[in-house]
Tab-separated table of C-alpha atoms and ligand atoms in Angstrom:
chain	number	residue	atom	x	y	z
A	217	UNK	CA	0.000	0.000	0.000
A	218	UNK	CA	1.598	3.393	-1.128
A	219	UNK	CA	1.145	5.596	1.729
A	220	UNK	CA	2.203	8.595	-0.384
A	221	UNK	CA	0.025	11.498	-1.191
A	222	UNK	CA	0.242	12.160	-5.445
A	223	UNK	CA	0.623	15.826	-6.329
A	224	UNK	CA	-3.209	16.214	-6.666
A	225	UNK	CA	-4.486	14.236	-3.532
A	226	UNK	CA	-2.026	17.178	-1.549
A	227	UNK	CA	-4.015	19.666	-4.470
A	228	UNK	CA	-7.215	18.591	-3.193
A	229	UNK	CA	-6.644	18.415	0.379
A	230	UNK	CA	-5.436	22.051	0.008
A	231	UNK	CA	-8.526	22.947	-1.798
A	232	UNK	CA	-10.785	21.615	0.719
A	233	UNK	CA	-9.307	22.149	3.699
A	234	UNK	CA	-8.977	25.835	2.758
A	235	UNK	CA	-12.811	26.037	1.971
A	236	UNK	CA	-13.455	24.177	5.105
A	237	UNK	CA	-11.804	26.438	7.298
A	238	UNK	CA	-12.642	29.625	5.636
A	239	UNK	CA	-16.205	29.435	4.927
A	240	UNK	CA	-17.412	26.497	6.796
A	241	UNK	CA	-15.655	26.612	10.271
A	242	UNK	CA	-16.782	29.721	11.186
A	243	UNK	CA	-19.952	28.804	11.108
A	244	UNK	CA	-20.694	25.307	11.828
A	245	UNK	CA	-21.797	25.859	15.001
A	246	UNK	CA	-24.953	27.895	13.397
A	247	UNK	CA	-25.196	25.123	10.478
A	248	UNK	CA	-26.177	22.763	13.841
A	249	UNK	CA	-27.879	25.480	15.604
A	250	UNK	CA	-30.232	26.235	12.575
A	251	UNK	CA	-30.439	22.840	11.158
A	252	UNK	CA	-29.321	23.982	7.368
A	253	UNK	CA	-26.374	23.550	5.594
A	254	UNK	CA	-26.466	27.394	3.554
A	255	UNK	CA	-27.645	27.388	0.077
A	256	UNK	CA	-24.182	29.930	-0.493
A	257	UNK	CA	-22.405	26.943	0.653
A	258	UNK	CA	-23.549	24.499	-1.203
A	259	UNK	CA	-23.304	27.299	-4.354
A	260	UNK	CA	-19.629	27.391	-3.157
A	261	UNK	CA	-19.150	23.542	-2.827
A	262	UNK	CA	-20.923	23.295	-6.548
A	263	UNK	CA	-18.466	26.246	-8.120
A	264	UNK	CA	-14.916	23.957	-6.354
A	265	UNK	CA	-16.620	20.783	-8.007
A	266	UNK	CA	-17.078	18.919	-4.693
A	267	UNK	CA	-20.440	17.554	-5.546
A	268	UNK	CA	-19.424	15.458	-8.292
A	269	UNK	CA	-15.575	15.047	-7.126
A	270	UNK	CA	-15.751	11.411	-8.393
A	271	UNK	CA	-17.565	11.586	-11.602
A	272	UNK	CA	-15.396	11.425	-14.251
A	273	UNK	CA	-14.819	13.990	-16.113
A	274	UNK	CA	-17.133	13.083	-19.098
A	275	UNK	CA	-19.906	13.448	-17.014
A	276	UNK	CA	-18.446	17.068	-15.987
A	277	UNK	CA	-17.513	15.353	-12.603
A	278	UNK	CA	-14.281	16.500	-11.521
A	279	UNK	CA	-12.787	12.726	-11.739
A	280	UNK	CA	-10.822	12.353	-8.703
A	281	UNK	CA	-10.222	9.441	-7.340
A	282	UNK	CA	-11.509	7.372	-4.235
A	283	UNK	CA	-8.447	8.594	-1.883
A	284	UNK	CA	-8.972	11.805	-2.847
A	285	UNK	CA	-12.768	11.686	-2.514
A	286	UNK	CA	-11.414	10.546	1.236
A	287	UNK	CA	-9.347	13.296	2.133
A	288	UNK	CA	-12.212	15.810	0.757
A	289	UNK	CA	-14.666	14.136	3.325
A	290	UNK	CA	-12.224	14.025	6.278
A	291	UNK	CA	-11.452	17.547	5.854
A	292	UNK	CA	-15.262	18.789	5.662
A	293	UNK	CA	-16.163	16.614	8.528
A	294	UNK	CA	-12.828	18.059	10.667
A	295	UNK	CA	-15.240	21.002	10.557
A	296	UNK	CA	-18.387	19.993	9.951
A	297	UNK	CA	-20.423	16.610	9.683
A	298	UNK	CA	-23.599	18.091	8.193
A	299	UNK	CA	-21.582	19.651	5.842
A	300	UNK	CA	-19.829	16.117	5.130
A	301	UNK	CA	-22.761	14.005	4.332
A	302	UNK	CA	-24.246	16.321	1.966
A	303	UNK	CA	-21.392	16.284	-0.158
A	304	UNK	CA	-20.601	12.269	0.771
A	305	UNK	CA	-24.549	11.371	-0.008
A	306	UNK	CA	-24.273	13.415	-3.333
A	307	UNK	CA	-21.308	11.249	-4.485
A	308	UNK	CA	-21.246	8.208	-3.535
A	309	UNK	CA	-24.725	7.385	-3.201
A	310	UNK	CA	-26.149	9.142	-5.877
A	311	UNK	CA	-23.909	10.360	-8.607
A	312	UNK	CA	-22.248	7.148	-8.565
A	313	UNK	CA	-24.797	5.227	-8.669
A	314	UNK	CA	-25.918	7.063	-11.851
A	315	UNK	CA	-22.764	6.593	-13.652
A	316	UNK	CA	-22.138	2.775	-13.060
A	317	UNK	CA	-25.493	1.567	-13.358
A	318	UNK	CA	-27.031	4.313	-15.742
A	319	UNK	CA	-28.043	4.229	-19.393
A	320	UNK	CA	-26.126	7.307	-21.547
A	321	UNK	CA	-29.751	9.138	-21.520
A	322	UNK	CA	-30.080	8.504	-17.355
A	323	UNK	CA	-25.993	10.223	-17.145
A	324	UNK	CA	-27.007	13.135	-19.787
A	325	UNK	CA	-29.983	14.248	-18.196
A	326	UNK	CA	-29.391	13.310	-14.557
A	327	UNK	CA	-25.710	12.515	-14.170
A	328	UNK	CA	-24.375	15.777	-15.570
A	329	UNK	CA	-26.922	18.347	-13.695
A	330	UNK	CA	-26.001	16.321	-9.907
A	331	UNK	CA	-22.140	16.533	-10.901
A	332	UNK	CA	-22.362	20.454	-11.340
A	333	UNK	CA	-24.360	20.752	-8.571
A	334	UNK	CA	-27.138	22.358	-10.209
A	335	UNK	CA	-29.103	19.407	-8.736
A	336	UNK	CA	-28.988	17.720	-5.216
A	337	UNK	CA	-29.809	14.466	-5.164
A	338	UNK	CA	-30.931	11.927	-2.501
A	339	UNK	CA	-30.941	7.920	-1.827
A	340	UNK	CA	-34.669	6.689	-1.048
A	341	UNK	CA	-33.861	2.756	0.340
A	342	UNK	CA	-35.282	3.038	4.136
A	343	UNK	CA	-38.249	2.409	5.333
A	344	UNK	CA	-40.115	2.462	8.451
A	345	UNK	CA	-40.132	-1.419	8.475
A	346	UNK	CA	-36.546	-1.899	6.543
A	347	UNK	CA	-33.506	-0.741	7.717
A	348	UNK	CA	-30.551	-3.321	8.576
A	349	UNK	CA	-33.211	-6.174	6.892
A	350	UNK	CA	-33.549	-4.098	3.080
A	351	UNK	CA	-34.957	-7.367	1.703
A	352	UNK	CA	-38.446	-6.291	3.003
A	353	UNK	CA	-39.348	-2.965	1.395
A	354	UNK	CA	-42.814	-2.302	0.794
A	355	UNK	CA	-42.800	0.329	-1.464
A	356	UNK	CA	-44.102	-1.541	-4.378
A	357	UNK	CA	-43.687	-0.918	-8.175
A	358	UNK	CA	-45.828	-1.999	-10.660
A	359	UNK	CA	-45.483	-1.758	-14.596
A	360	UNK	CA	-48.749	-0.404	-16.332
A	361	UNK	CA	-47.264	0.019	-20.227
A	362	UNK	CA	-44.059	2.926	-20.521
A	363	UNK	CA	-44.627	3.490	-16.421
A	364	UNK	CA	-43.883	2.363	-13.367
A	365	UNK	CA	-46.862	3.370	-10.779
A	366	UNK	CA	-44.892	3.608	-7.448
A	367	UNK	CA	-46.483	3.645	-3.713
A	368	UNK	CA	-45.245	3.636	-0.702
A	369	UNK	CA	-43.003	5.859	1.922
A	370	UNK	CA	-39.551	6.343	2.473
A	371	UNK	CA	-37.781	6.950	6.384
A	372	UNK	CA	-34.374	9.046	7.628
A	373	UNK	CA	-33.545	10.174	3.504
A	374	UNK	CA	-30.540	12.581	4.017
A	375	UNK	CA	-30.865	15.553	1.698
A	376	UNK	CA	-34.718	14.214	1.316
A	377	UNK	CA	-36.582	17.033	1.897
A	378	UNK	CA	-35.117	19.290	-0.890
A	379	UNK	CA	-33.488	16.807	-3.385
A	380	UNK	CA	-34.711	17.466	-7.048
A	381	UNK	CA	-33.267	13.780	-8.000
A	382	UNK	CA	-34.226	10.689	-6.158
A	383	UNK	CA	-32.690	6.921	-6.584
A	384	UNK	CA	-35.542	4.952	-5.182
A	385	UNK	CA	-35.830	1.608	-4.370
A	386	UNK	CA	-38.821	-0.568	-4.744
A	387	UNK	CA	-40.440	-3.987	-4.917
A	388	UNK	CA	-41.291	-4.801	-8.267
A	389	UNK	CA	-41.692	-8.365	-7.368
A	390	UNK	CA	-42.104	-8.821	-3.595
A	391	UNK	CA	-42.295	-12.815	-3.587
A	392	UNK	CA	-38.314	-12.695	-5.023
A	393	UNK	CA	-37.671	-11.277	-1.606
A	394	UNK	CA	-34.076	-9.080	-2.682
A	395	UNK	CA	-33.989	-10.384	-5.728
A	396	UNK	CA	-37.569	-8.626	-6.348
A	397	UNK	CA	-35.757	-5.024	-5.649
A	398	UNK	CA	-35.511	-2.696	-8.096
A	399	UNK	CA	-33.745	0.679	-8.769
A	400	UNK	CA	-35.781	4.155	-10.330
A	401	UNK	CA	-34.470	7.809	-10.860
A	402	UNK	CA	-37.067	9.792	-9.434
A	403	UNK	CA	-37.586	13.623	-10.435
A	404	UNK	CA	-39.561	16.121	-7.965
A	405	UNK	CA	-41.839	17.288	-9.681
A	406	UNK	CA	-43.241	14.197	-10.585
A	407	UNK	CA	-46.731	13.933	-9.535
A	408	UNK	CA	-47.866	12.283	-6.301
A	409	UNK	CA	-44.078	12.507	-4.997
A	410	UNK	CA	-44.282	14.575	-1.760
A	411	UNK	CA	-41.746	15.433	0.898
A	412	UNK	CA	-43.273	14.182	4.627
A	413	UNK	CA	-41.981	14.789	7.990
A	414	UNK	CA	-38.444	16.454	8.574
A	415	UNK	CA	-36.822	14.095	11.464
A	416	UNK	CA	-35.470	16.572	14.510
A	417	UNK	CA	-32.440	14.528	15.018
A	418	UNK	CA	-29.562	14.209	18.200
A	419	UNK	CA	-26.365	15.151	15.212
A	420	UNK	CA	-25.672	16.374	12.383
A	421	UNK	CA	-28.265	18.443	13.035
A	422	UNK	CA	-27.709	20.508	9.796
A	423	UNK	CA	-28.724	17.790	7.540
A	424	UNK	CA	-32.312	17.536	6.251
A	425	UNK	CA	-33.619	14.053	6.813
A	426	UNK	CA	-37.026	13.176	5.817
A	427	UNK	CA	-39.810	11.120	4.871
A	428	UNK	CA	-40.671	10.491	1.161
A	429	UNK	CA	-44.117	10.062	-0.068
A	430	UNK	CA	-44.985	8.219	-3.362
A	431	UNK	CA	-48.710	8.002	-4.244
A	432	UNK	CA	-49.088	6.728	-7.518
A	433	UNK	CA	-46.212	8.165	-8.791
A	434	UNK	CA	-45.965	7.133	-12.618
A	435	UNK	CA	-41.921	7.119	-13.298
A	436	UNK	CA	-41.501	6.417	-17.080
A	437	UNK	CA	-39.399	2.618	-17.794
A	438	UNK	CA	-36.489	5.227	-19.223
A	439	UNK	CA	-35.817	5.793	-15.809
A	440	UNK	CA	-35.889	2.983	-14.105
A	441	UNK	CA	-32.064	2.062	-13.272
A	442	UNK	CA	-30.859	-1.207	-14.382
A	443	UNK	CA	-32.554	-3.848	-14.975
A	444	UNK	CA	-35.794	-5.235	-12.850
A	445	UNK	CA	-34.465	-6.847	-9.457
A	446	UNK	CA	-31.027	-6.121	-9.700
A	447	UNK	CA	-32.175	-2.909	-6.750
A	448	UNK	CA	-30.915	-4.907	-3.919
A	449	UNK	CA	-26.897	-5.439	-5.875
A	450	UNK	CA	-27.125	-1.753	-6.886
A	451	UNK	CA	-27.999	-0.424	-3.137
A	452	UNK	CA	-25.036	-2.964	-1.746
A	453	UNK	CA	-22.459	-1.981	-4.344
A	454	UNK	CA	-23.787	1.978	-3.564
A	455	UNK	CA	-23.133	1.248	0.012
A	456	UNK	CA	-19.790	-0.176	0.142
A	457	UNK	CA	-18.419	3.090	-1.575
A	458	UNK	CA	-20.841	5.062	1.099
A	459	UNK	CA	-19.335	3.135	3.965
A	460	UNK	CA	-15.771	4.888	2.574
A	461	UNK	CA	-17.028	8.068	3.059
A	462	UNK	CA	-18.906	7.154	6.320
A	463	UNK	CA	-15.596	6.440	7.307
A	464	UNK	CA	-13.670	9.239	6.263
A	465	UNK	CA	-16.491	11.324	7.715
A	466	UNK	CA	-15.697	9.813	10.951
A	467	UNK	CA	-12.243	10.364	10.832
A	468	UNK	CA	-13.147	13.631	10.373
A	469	UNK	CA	-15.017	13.860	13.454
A	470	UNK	CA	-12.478	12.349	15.535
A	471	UNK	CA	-9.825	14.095	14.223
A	472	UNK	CA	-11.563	17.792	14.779
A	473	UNK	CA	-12.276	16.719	18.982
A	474	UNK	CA	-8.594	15.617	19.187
A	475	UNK	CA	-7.081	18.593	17.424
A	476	UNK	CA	-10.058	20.845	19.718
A	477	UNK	CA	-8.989	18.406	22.918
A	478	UNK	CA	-4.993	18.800	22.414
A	479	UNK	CA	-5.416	22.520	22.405
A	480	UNK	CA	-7.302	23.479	25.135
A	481	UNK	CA	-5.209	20.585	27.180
A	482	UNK	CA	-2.118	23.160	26.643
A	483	UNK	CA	-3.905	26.112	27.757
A	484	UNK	CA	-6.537	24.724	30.585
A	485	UNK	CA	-4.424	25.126	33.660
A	486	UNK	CA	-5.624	23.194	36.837
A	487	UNK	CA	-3.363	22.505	39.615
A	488	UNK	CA	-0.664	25.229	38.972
A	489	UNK	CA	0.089	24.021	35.190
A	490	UNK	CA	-1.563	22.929	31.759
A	491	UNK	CA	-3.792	19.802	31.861
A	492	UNK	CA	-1.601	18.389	29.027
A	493	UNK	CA	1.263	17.979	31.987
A	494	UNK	CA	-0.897	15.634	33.434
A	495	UNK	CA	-0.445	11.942	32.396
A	496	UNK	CA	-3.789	11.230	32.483
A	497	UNK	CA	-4.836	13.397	30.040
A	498	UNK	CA	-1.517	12.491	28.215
A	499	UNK	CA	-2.436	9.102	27.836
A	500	UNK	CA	-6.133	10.228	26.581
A	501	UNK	CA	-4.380	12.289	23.633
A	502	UNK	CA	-2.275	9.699	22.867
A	503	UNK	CA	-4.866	6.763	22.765
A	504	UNK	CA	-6.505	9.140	20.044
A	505	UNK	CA	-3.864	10.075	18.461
A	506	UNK	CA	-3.348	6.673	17.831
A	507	UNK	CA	-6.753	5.247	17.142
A	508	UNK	CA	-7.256	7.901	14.353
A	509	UNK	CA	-4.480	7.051	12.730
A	510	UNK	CA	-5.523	3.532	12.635
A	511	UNK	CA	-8.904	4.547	11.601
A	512	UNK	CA	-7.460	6.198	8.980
A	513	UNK	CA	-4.855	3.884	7.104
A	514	UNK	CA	-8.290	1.162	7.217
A	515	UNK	CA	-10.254	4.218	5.243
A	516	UNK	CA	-7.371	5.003	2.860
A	517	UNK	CA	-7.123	0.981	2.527
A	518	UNK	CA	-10.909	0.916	1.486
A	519	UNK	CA	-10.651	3.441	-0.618
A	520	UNK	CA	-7.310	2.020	-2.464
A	521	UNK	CA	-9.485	-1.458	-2.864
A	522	UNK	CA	-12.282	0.181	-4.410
A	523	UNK	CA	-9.454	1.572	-7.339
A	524	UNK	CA	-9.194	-1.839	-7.799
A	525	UNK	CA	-12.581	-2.192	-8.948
A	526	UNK	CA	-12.353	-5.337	-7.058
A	527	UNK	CA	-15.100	-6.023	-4.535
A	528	UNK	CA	-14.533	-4.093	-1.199
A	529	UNK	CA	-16.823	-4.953	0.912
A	530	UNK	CA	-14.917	-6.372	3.908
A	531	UNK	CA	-12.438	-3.479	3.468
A	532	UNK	CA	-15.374	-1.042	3.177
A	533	UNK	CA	-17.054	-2.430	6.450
A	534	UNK	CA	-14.065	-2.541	8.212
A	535	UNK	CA	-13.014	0.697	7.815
A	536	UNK	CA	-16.242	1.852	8.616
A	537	UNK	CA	-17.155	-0.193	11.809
A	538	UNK	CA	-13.552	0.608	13.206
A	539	UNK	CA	-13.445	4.825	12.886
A	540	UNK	CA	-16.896	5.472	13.352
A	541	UNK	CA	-16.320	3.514	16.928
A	542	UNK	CA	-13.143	5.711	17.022
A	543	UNK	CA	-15.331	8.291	16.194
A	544	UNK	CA	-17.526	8.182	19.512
A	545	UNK	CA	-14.961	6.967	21.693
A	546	UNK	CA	-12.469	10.043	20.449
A	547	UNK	CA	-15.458	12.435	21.120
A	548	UNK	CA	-16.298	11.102	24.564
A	549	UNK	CA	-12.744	11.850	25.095
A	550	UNK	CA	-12.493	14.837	24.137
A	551	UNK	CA	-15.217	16.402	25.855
A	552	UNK	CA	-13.936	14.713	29.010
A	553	UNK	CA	-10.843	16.796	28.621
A	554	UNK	CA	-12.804	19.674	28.309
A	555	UNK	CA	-14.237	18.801	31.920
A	556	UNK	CA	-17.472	20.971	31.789
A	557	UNK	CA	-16.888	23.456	29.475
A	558	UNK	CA	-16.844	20.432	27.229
A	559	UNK	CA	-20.904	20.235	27.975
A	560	UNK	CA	-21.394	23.554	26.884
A	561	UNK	CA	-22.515	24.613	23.382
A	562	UNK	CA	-20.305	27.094	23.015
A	563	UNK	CA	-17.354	23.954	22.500
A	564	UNK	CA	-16.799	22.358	19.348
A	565	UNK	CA	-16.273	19.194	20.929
A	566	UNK	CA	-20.131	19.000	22.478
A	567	UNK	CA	-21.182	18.991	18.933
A	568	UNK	CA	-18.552	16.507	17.937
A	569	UNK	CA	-19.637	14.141	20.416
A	570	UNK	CA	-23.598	14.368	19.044
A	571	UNK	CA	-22.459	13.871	15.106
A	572	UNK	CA	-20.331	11.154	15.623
A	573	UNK	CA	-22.748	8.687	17.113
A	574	UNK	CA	-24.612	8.274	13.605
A	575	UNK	CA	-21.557	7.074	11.663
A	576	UNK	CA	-22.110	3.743	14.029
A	577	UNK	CA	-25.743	3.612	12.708
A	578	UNK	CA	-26.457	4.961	9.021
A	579	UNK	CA	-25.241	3.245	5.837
A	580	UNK	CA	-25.401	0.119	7.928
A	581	UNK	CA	-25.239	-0.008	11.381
A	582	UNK	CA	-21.571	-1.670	14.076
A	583	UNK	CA	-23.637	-5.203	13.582
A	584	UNK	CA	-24.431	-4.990	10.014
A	585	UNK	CA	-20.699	-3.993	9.450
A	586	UNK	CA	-19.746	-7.157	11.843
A	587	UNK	CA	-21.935	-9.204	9.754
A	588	UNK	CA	-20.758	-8.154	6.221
A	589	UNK	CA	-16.953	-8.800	7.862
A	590	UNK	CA	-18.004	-11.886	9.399
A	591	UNK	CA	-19.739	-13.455	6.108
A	592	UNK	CA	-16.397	-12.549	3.907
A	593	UNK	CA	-13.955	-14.074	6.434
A	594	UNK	CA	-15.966	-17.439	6.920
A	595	UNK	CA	-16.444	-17.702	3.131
B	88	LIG	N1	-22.084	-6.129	-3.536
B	88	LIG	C1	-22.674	-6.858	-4.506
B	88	LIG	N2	-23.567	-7.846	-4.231
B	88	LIG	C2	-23.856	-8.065	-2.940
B	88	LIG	C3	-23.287	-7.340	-1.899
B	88	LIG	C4	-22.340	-6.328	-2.244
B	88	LIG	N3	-21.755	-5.597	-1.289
B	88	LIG	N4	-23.769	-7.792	-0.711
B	88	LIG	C5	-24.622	-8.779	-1.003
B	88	LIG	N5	-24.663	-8.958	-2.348
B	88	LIG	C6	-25.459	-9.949	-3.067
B	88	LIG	C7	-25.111	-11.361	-2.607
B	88	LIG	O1	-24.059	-11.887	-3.360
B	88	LIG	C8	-26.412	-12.102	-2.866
B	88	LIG	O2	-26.503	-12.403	-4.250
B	88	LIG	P1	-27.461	-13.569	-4.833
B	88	LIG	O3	-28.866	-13.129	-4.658
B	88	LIG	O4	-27.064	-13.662	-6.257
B	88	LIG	O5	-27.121	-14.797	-4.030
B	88	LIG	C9	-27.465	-11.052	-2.551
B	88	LIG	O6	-26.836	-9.778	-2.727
B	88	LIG	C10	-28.025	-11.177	-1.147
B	88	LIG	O7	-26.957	-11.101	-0.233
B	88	LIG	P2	-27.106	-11.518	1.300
B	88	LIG	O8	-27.686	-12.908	1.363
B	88	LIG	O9	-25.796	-11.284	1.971
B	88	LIG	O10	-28.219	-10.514	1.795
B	88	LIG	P3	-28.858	-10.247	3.226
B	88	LIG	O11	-30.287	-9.952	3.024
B	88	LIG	O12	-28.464	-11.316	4.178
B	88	LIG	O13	-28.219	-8.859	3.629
B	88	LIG	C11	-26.744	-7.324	4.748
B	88	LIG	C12	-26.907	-8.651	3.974
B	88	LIG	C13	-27.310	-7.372	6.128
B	88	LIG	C14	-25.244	-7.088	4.792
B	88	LIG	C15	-27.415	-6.172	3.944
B	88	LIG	O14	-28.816	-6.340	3.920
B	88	LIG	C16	-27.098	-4.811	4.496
B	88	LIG	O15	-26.043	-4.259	4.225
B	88	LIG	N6	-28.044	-4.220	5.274
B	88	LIG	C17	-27.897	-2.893	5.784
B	88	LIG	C18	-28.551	-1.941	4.891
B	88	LIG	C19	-28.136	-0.546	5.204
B	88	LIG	O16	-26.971	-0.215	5.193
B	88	LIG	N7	-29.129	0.310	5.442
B	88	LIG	C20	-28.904	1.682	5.659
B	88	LIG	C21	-29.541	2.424	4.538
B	88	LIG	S1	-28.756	3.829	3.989
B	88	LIG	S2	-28.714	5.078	5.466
């Protein structure tokens, strides 16, 4: 594994890190406060080419590649997870979705627009009754000539409640169990497609998550993605590369409380001198210090499988399980170093601690990830 940064990974990190810490940074704390990403943001993010980093260039992506996509997510989330997600969900969930499973019509009219950012897109699989278990989803599609007429409801969608471009999931055949799953690009102003409940959630508070209403929704065939049943292999393939950036987000987490924890360890002074004198908080910044960087060589590891285009599951899952329980345990941390300044809003590290519980839960939850690592080692 080459542990060397090319010329444009350092590019990118530069790139991002500078937006992240110019126009993001400074206000994170109101992104979580006021439960919105900002629309100049996302303008911004659209302009650098984050929201279609990995498409390739064809597409008008910016066709980086899956490290760099990595380093682009860990540097958002050192700032902000909201901020994060929205560009993680817009990649790897959507756009790339779109360009390995799309027809040339599907990339033109939906691939190109989401890789701009002109569009925002969103990944409809949950549902009330099918999270870790997607093999039961009851929104049902059924074929009625050139259409598709699609009911049901969709749970927790990041980016739901405002994305003009949906990848939906559906049962066209519910007795095939997965195998009856299938994939359709859904538009927002297609009729009987309505936006439900916003979720008020513990973290990443600046995210929109929502519920998705389809009632009778008539989605032309041209847009269904793939082929009928092959949803469930096109939501797993989507995932693994989403678990990557779940885990780069979490690095990103962790690595923002440590920096926030090693700092005000140097100037907190208890006892006649800085905390960071103390060994127990030395040991603390040196068990994250640590973990991080282990969380971090599994992510970059992921990421270098999926170049492969070898299957990455295991890697994918690992890296995920591993720093997004780094994640919460570095947070924990670092708000204990903090003492109880650390509970106050006012400290990065409170928020920290509240974003990074849901890398252990979305895209596949700690014992989904077990049992996706579990299933590839007793092969
Ligand atoms: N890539 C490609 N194909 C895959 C795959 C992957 N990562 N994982 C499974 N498959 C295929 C299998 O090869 C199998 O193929 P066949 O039908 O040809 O035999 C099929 O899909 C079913 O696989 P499996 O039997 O492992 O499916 P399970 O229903 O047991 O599900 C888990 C496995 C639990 C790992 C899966 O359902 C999962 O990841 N659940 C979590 C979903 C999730 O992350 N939800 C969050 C939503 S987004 S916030």
């Amino acid at each position: 594994m080459d542990l060397q940064l090319t010329e444009e990974q350092e590019m990118i990190r530069k790139m991002v890190r500078d937006f992240a810490q110019k126009e993001v940074a400074p206000i994170a704390a109101e992104i979580d406060d006021k439960g919105v990403v900002p629309f100049e943001n996302i303008k911004k993010m659209a302009h650098l080419g984050l929201l279609g980093l990995t498409v390739s260039e064809q597409y008008d992506g910016g066709g980086a590649d899956a490290i760099s996509y990595v380093i682009a997510i860990e540097e958002l989330a050192k700032v902000c997870a909201s901020t994060a997600i929205f560009v993680a969900v817009q990649n790897s969930l959507v756009c790339a979705g779109i360009e390995k499973f799309g027809t040339e019509e599907q990339k033109e009219q939906y691939l190109k627009p989401l890789a701009r950012g002109e569009k925002i897109g969103a990944f409809a699989l949950t549902e009330p009754g099918a999270g870790c278990d997607v093999s039961v989803l009851q929104t049902a599609a059924v074929r009625d000539g050139d259409v598709y007429v699609i009911n049901g409801s969709k749970r927790f969608i990041t980016n739901g409640g405002f994305a003009d471009i949906v990848i939906l999931f559906a049962q066209t055949d519910k007795a095939q169990r997965h195998r009856g799953i299938t994939a359709f690009i859904v538009e927002k102003g297609f009729e009987g497609f309505a936006v439900g409940e916003e979720e008020n959630k513990m973290g990443i508070r600046g995210t929109n998550t929502s519920e998705l209403i389809f009632d009778d929704v008539r989605v032309p065939v041209a847009n269904r993605l793939s082929e009928e049943g092959q949803g469930f292999k096109i939501t797993m393939t989507m995932l693994d590369a989403g678990r990557v950036g779940v885990a780069a987000q979490a690095v990103g987490i962790a690595q923002g409380a440590y920096e926030a924890a090693l700092q005000y360890s140097k100037e907190r002074v208890q006892f006649g001198k800085p905390i960071c004198q103390f060994q127990a908080i030395q040991w603390m910044l040196a068990d994250m210090a640590t973990r991080i960087e282990a969380a971090r060589l599994l992510t970059y590891k992921a990421a270098l499988q999926k170049e492969t285009g070898e299957r990455f599951s295991k890697e994918a899952a690992m890296a995920k399980l591993f720093a997004s329980e780094t994640a919460v345990w570095v947070t924990n941390r670092a708000v204990q170093v903090h003492g109880g300044y650390g509970y106050m809003k006012e400290y990065s590290v409170e928020r920290n601690y509240r974003d990074a519980k849901i890398t252990e839960i979305y895209e596949g939850t700690s014992e989904v990830q077990r049992m996706v690592i579990a299933r590839s080692i007793l092969r």
